[in-house]
Short mmCIF file of C-alpha atoms and ligand atoms in Angstrom, two decimals:
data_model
loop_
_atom_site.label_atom_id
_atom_site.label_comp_id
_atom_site.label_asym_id
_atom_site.label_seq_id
_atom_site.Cartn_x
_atom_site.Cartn_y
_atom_site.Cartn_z
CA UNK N 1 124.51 71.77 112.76
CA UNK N 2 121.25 69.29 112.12
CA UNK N 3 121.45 66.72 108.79
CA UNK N 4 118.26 66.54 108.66
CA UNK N 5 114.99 68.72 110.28
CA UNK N 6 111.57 67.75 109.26
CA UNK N 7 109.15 70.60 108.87
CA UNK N 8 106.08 70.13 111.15
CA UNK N 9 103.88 72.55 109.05
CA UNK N 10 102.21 73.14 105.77
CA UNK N 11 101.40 76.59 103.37
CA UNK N 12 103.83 79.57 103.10
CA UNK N 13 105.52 78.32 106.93
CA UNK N 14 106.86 75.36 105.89
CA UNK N 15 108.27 76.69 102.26
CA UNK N 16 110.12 79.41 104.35
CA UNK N 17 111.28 77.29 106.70
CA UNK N 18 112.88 75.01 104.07
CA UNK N 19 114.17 78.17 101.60
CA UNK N 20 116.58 78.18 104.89
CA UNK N 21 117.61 74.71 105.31
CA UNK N 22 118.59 74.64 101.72
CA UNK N 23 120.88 77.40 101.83
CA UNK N 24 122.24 76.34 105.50
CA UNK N 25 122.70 72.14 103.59
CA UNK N 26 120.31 70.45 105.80
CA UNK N 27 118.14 68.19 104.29
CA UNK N 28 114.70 68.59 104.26
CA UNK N 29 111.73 66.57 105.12
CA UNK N 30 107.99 67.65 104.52
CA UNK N 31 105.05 65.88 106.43
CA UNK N 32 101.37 66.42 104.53
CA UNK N 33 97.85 65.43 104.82
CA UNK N 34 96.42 63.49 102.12
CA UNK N 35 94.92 66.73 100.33
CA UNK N 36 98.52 68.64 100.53
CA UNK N 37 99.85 66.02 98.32
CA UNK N 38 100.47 68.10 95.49
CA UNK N 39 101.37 71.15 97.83
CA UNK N 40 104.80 73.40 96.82
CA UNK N 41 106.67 71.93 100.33
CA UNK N 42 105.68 68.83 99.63
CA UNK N 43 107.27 69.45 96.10
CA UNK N 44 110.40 71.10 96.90
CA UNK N 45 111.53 68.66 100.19
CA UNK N 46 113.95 66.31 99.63
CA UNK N 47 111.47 63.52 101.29
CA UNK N 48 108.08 63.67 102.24
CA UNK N 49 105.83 61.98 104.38
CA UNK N 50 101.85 61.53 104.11
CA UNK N 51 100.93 61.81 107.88
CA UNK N 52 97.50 61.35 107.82
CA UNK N 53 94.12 62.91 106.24
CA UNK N 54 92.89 66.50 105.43
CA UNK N 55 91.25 67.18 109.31
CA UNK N 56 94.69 68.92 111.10
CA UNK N 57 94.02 66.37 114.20
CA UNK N 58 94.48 63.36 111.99
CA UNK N 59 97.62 65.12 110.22
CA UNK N 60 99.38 67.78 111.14
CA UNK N 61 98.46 67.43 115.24
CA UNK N 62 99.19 63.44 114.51
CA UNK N 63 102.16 63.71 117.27
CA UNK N 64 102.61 59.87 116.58
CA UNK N 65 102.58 59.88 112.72
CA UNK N 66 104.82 62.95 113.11
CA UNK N 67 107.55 61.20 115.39
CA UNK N 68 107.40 58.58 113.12
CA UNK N 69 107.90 60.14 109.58
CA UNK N 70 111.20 61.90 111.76
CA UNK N 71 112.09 58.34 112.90
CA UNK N 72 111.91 56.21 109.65
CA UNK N 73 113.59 59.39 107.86
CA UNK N 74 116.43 59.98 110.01
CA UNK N 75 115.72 63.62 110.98
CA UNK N 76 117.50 64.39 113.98
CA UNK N 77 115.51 68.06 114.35
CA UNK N 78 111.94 69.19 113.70
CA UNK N 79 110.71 72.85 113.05
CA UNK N 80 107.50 73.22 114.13
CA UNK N 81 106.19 76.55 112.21
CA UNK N 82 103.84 78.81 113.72
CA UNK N 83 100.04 77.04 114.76
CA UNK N 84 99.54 73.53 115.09
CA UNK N 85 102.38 72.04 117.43
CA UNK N 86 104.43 74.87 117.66
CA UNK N 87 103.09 75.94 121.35
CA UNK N 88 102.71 71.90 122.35
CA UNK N 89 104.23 70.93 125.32
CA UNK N 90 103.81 67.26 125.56
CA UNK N 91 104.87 67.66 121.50
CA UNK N 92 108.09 69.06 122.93
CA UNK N 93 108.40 66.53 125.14
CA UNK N 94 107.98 63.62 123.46
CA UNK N 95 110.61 65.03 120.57
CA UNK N 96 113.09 65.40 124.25
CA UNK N 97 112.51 61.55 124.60
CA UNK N 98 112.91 60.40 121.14
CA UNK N 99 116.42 62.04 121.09
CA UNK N 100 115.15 64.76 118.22
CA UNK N 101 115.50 68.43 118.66
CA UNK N 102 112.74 70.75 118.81
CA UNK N 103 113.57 73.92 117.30
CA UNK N 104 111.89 75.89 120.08
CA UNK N 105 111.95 76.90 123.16
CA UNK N 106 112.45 74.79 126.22
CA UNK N 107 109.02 73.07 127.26
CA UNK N 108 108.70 75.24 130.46
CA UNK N 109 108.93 78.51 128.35
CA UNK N 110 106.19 76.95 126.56
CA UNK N 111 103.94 76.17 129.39
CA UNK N 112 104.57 79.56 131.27
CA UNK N 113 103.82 81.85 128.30
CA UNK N 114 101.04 79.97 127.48
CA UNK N 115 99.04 79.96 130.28
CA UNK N 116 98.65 83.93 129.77
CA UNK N 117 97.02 84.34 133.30
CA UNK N 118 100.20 82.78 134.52
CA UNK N 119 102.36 85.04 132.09
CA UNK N 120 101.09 88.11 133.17
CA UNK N 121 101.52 87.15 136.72
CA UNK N 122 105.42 86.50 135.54
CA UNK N 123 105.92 89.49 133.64
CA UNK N 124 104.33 91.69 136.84
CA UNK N 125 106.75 89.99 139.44
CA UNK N 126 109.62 91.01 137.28
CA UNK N 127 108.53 94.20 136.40
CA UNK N 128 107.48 94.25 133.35
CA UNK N 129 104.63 96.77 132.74
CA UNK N 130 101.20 94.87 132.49
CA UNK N 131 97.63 96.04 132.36
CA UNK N 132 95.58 95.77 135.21
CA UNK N 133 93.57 93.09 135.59
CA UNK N 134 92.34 89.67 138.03
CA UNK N 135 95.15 88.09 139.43
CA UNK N 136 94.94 84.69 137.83
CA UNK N 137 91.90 82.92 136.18
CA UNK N 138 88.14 83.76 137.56
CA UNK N 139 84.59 82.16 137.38
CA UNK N 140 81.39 83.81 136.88
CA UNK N 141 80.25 82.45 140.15
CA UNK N 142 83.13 84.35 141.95
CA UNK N 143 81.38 86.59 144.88
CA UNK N 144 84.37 88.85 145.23
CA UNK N 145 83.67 88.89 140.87
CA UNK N 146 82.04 93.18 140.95
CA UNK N 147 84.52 94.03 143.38
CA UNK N 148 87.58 92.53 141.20
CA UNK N 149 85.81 94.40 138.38
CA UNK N 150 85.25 97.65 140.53
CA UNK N 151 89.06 97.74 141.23
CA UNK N 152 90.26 97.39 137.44
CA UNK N 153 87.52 99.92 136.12
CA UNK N 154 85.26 99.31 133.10
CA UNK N 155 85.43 99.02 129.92
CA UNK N 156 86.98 95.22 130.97
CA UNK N 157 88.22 92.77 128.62
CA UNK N 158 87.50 88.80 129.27
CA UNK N 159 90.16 86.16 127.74
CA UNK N 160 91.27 83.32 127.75
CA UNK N 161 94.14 81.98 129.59
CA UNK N 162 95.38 79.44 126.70
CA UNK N 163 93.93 81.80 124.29
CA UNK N 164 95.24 82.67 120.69
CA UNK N 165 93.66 84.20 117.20
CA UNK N 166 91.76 86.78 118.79
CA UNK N 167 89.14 83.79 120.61
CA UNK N 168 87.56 83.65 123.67
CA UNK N 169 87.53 87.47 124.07
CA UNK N 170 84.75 89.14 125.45
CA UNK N 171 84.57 93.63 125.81
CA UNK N 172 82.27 94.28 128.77
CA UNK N 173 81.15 98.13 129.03
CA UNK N 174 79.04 97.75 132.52
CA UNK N 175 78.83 95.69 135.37
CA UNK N 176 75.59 94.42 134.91
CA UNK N 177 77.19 92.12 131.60
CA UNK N 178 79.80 90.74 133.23
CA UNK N 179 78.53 87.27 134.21
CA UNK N 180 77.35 86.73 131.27
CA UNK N 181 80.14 87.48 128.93
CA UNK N 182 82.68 85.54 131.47
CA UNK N 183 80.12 82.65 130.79
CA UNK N 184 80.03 83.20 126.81
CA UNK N 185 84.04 83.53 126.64
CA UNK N 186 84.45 80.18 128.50
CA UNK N 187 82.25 78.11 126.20
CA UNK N 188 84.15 80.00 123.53
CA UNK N 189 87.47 79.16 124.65
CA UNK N 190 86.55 75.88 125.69
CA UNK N 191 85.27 75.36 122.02
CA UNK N 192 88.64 76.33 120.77
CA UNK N 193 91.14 75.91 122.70
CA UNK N 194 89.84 72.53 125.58
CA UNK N 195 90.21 75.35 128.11
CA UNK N 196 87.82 77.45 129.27
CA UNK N 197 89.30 79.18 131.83
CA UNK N 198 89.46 83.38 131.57
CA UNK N 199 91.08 86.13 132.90
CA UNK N 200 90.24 89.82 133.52
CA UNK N 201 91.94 92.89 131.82
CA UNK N 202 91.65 96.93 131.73
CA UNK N 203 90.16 97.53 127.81
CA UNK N 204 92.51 99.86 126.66
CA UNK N 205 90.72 102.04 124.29
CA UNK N 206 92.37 102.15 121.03
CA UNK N 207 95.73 101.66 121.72
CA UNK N 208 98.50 99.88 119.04
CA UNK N 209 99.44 96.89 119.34
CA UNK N 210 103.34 96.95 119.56
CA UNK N 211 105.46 93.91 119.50
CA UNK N 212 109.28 93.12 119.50
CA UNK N 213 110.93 89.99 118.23
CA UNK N 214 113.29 88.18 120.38
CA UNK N 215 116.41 86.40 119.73
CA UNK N 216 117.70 84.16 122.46
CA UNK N 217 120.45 81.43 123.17
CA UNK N 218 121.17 78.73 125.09
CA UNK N 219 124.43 80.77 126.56
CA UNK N 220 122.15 83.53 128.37
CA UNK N 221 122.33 85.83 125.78
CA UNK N 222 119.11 87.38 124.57
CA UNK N 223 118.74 90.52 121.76
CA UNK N 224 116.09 92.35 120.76
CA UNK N 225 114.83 93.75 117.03
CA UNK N 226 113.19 96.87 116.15
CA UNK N 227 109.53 97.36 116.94
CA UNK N 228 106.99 95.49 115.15
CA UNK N 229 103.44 97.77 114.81
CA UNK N 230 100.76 95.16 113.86
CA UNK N 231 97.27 97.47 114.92
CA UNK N 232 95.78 96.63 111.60
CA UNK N 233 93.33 93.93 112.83
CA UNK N 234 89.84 92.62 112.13
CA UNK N 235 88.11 90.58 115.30
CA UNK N 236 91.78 90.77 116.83
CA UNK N 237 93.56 88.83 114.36
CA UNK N 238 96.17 91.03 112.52
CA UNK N 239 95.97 92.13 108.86
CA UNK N 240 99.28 94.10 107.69
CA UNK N 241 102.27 94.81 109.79
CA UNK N 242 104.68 97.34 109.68
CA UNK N 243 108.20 98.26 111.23
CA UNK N 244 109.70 100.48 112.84
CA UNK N 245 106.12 101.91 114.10
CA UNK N 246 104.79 105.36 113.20
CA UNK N 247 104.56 105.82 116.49
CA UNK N 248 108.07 105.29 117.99
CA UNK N 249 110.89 107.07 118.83
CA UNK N 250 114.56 106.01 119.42
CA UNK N 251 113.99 106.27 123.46
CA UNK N 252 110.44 104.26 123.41
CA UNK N 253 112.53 101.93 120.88
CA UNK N 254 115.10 101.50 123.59
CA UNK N 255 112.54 100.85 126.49
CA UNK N 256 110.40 98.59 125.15
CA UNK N 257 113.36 96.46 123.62
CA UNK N 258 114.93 96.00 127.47
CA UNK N 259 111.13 95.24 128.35
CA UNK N 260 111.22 92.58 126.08
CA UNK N 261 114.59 91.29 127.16
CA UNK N 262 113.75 90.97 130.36
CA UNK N 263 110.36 89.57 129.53
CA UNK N 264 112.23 86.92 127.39
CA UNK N 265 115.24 86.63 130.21
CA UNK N 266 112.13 85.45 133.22
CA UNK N 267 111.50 82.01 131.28
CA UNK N 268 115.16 81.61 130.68
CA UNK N 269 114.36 81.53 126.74
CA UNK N 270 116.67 80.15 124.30
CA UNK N 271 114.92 80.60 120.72
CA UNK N 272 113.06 83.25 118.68
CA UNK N 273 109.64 84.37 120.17
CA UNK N 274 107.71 87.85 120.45
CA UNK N 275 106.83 89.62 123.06
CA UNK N 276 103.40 91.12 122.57
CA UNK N 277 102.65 94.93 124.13
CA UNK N 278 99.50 97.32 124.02
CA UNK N 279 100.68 100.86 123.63
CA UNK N 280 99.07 103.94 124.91
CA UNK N 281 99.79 107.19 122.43
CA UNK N 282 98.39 109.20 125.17
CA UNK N 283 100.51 108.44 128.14
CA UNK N 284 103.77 106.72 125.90
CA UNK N 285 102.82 103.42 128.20
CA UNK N 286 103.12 100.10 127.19
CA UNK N 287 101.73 97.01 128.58
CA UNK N 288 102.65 92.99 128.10
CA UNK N 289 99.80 91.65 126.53
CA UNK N 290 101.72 88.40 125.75
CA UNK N 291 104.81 85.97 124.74
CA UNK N 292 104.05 84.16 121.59
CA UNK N 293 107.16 81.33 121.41
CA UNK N 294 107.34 80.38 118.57
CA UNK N 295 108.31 82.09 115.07
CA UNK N 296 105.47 84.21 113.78
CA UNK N 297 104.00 85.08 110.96
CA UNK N 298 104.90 88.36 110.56
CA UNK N 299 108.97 87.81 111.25
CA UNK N 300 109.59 88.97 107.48
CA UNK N 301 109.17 92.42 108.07
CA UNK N 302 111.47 92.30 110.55
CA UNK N 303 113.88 90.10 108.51
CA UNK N 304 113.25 92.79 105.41
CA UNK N 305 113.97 96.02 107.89
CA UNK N 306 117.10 94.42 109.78
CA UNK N 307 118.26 92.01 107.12
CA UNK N 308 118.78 89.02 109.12
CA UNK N 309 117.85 85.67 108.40
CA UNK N 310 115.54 84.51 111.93
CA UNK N 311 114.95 81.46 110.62
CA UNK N 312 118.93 80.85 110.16
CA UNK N 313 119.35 82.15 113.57
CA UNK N 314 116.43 80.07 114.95
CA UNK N 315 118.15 77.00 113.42
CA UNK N 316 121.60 78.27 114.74
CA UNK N 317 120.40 78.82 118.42
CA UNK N 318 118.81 75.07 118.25
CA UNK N 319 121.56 73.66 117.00
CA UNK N 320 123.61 75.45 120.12
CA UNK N 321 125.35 78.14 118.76
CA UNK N 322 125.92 81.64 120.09
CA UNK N 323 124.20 84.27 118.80
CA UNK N 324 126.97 86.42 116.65
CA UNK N 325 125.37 90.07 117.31
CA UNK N 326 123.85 92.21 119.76
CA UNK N 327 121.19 94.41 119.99
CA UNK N 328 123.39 97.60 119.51
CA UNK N 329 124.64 95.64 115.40
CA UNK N 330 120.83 95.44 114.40
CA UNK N 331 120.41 98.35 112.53
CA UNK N 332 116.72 99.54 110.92
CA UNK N 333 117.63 99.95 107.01
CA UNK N 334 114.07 101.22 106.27
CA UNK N 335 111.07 100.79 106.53
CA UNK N 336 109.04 97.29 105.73
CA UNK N 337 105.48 96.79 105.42
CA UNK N 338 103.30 93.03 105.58
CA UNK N 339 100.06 92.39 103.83
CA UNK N 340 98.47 89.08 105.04
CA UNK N 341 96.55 88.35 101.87
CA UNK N 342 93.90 85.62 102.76
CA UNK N 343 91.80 83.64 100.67
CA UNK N 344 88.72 85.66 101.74
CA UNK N 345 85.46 87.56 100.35
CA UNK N 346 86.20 91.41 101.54
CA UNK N 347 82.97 92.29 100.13
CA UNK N 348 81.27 89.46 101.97
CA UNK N 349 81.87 89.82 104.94
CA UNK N 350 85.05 88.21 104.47
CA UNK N 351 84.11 84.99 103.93
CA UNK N 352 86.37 81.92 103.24
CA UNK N 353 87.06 81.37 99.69
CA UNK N 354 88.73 78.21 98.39
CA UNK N 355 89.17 76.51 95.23
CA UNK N 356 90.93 76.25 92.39
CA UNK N 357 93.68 78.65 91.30
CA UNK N 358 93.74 79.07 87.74
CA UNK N 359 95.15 81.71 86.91
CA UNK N 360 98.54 83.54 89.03
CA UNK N 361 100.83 86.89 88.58
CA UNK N 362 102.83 87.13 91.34
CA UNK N 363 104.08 90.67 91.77
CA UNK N 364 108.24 91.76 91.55
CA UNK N 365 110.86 94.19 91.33
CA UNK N 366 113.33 96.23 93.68
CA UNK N 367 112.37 95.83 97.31
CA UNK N 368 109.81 93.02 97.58
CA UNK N 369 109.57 89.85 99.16
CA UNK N 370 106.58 87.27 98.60
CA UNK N 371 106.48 84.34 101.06
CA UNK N 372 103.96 81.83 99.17
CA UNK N 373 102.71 78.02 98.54
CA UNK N 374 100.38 78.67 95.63
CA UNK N 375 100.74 78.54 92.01
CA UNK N 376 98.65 78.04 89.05
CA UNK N 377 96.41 75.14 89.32
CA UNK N 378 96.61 74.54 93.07
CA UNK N 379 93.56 73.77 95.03
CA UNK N 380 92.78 75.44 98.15
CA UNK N 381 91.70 72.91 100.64
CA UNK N 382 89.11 73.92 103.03
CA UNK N 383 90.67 72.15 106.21
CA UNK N 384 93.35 74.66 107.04
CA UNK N 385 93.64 78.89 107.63
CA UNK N 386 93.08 81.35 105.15
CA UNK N 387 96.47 82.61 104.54
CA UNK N 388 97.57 82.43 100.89
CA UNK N 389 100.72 84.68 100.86
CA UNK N 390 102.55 87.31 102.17
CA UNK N 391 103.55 90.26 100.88
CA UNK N 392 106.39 91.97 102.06
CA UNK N 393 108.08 95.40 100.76
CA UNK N 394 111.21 97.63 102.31
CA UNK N 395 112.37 100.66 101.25
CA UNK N 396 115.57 102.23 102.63
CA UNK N 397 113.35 106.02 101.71
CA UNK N 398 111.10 105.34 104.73
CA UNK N 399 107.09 104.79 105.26
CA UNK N 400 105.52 107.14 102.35
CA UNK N 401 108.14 104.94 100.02
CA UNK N 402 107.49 102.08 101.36
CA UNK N 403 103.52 102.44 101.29
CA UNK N 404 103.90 103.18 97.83
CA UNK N 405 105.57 100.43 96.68
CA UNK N 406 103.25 98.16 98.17
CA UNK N 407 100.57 99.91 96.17
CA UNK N 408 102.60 99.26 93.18
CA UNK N 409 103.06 95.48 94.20
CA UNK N 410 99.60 94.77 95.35
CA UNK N 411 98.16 95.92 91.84
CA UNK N 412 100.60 93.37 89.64
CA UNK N 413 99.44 90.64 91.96
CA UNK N 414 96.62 89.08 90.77
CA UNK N 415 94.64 85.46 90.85
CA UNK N 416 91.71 83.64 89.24
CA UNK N 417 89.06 81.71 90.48
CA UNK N 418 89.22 83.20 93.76
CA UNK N 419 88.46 86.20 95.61
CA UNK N 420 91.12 87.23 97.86
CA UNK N 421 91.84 90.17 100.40
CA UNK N 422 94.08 92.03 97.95
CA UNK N 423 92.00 94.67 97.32
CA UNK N 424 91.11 95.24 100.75
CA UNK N 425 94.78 95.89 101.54
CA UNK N 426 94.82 98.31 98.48
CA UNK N 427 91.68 100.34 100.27
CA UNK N 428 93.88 100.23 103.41
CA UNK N 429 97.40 101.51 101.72
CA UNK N 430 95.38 104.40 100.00
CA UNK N 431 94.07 105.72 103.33
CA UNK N 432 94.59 108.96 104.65
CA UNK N 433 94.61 107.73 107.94
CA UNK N 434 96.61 104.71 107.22
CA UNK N 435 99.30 107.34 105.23
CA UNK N 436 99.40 109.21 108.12
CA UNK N 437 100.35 106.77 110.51
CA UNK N 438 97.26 107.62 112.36
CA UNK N 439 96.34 104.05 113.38
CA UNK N 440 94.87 102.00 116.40
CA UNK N 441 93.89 98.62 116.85
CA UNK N 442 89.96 100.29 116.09
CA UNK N 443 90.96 101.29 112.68
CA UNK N 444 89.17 98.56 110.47
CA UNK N 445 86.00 99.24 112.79
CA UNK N 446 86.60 102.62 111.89
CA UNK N 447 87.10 102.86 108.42
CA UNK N 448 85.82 99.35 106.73
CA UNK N 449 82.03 101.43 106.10
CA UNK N 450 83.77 104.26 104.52
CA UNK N 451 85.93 101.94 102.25
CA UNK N 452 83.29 100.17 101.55
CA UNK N 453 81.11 103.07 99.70
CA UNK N 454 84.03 103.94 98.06
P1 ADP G 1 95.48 86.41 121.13
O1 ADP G 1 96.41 85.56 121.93
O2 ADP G 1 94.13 85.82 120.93
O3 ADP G 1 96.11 86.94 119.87
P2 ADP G 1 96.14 88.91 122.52
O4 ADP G 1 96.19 88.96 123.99
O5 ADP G 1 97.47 88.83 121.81
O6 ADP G 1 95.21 87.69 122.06
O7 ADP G 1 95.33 90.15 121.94
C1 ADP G 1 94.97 90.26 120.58
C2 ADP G 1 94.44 91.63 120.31
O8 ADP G 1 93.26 91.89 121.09
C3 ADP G 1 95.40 92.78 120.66
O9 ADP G 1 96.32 93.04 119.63
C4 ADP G 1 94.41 93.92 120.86
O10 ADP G 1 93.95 94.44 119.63
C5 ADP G 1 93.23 93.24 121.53
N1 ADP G 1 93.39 93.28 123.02
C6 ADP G 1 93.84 92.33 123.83
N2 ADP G 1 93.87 92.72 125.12
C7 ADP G 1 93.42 94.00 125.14
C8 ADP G 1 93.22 95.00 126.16
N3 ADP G 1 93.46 94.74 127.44
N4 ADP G 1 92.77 96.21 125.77
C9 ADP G 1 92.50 96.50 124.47
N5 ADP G 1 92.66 95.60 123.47
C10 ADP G 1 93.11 94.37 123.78
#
């Protein structure tokens, strides 16, 4: 087991992270920007390190200043979160050479899965279900481009290959846009991600987006959890997660958990990561859409449903061990529900909102789980994501339980001097749709003008 890991990460990610060192007796050590000083995992490390100003390219993407606070401190392992250098290869590698651990997977899992044109092409050669689409990256300028397009049938979906957060995505209904939205995804993924190459896909219409967490180890051994249903999204980026899905049976459960395996099993993976699928109601298919490698945000719902500790087990597998259970021990308790609740305007257009916290109740009680880094007084800076806290429920009674005790949790919570997406989530909870389990990756689209009036 590691002495020491420094946390590569800032906000709820890095707290988490460290809630597990302390209870596994590894020291901590927290890295910041200049406006995180007074941050809660800057607080509650046992060392910290100022690695560089507010802007996350001076700070947290500071690979040198990082290696460095790990070096003068002693760490012999660094966690790397979700975001910032969590899918970095050349981060990876250069913690390889200095003789620290990464607590990730191996740098050519890394580089496969993230190159999704490359992923897909993976996944399909091992069989894997995936959507059809271009084989590999394409240009605008691309004369066999209407025919590609022809074969996979509109409505088409552009990405990008090193895409992530819902960017550089482009719906095309007709032909005659094509070009054009190819051209406008590449100068958005450029933008974002120093990449602009894309990648053709089948739009599903409305399917759910279905993912399953993976557990691997450096002995072969890979397991896989229940179902993950995350098809609340706005502009792609999920909003509240659930698990088991609405949607799933046993057999489907079973399926798309060897899927994954196997999905995890063709980059030889060794850590936690999620394998990302688009689900068709209609036909009970399911398609790869991706491999995120990395720990995610929304691994407490699985942690609250199963009851194990991934970041333990993330630590564990780094550190060499074998994992102690297999996908026949992990049994669903419940059922668990995540609210992302952002620091955002729902009734403007969700707009960013920081500031100053000044007032806080943080909900409680049986079944509830709140994964946060504010508290009174603390000042939202503008430089990073939106994401103030997660809320996270389980109840052993199942979803209608469940729903209703998120209800219960998301009215104690409540915060001044900021608007925040609480009450969105409360709109979305109190849904018939939503209650029914009736729910696609269109069902903000859907609903948000109908909450709205309400
Ligand atoms: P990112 O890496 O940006 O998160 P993903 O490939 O994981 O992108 O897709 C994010 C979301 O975009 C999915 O959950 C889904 O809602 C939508 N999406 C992606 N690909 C398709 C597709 N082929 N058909 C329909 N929706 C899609």
């Amino acid at each position: 087991m590691f002495k020491k890991i420094l946390i590569a990460n800032r906000g709820e990610i890095a707290v988490r992270v460290m809630r597990a060192c302390r209870e596994l007796g590894v020291a901590t050590v927290a890295v910041h920007s200049d406006v995180d000083r007074e941050s809660l995992h800057v607080r509650w490390a046992d060392e910290s390190v100022c690695v560089g100003p507010g802007p996350s390219t001076e700070s947290y993407l500071n690979i040198p200043a990082i290696i460095s606070a790990a070096e003068i401190t002693g760490a012999d392992a660094i966690h790397p979160g979700y975001g910032f250098l969590s899918e970095n290869t050349h981060f990876a590698e250069v913690c390889e050479s200095c003789g620290i651990t990464f607590i990730g997977p191996s740098k050519e899992a890394i580089r496969k899965m993230g190159d999704k044109a490359e992923a897909r092409k993976i996944m399909g050669d091992y069989g894997v279900p995936i959507i059809p689409g271009s084989n590999g990256c394409i240009s605008p300028a691309d004369p066999k481009l209407a025919k590609i397009a022809k074969k996979i049938g509109f409505p088409i979906i552009v990405k990008a290959k090193a895409g992530g957060g819902g960017k550089g995505m482009r719906v095309v209904n007709d032909e005659v846009f094509l070009k054009d939205a190819i051209i406008a995804a590449e100068a958005e993924a450029k933008a974002a991600f120093g990449n602009g190459e894309v990648y053709l896909e089948r739009y599903l219409t409305a399917p759910r987006h279905i993912e399953v967490q993976i557990l691997a180890d450096s002995k072969g051994n890979v397991v896989s959890f229940p179902e993950r249903d995350c098809s609340i999204q706005r502009r792609h980026q999920k909003l509240i997660e659930e698990s088991p899905s609405p949607s799933f049976n046993d057999n489907l459960r079973k399926k798309i958990g060897k899927a994954a395996r196997l999905a995890a099993r063709a980059v030889k993976y060794n850590t936690v990561g999620t394998v990302e699928f688009l689900f068709d109601e209609k036909s009970k298919e399911f398609y790869f859409i991706e491999m995120n490698t990395r720990i995610q945000v929304e691994h407490p719902v699985t942690e609250m449903v199963t009851g194990i500790d991934l970041i333990k087990e993330q630590i564990y597998t780094a550190s060499g061990e074998k994992i102690a259970f297999g996908t026949d021990d992990i049994k669903i308790r419940g059922h668990a529900i995540e609210c992302r609740i952002n620091a955002e305007d729902p009734d403007n257009g969700f707009m960013p909102s920081p500031g100053k916290i000044n007032g806080l109740i943080l909900p409680g009680g049986p079944g509830l789980r709140m994964d946060t880094h504010i508290y009174p007084g603390y000042e939202i800076p503008t430089f990073y994501d939106s994401l103030l806290a997660k809320l996270i429920v389980m109840s052993s009674n199942g979803r209608e339980s469940a729903i209703k005790r998120m209800r219960r949790a998301l009215s104690e919570f409540s915060v001044d001097g900021i608007k925040t997406t609480a009450p969105f989530h409360q709109q979305v909870l109190t849904n018939d749709a939503f209650c029914r389990g009736d729910v696609r990756t269109d069902f903000i689209e859907k609903h948000l003008a109908v909450m709205n009036k309400k």
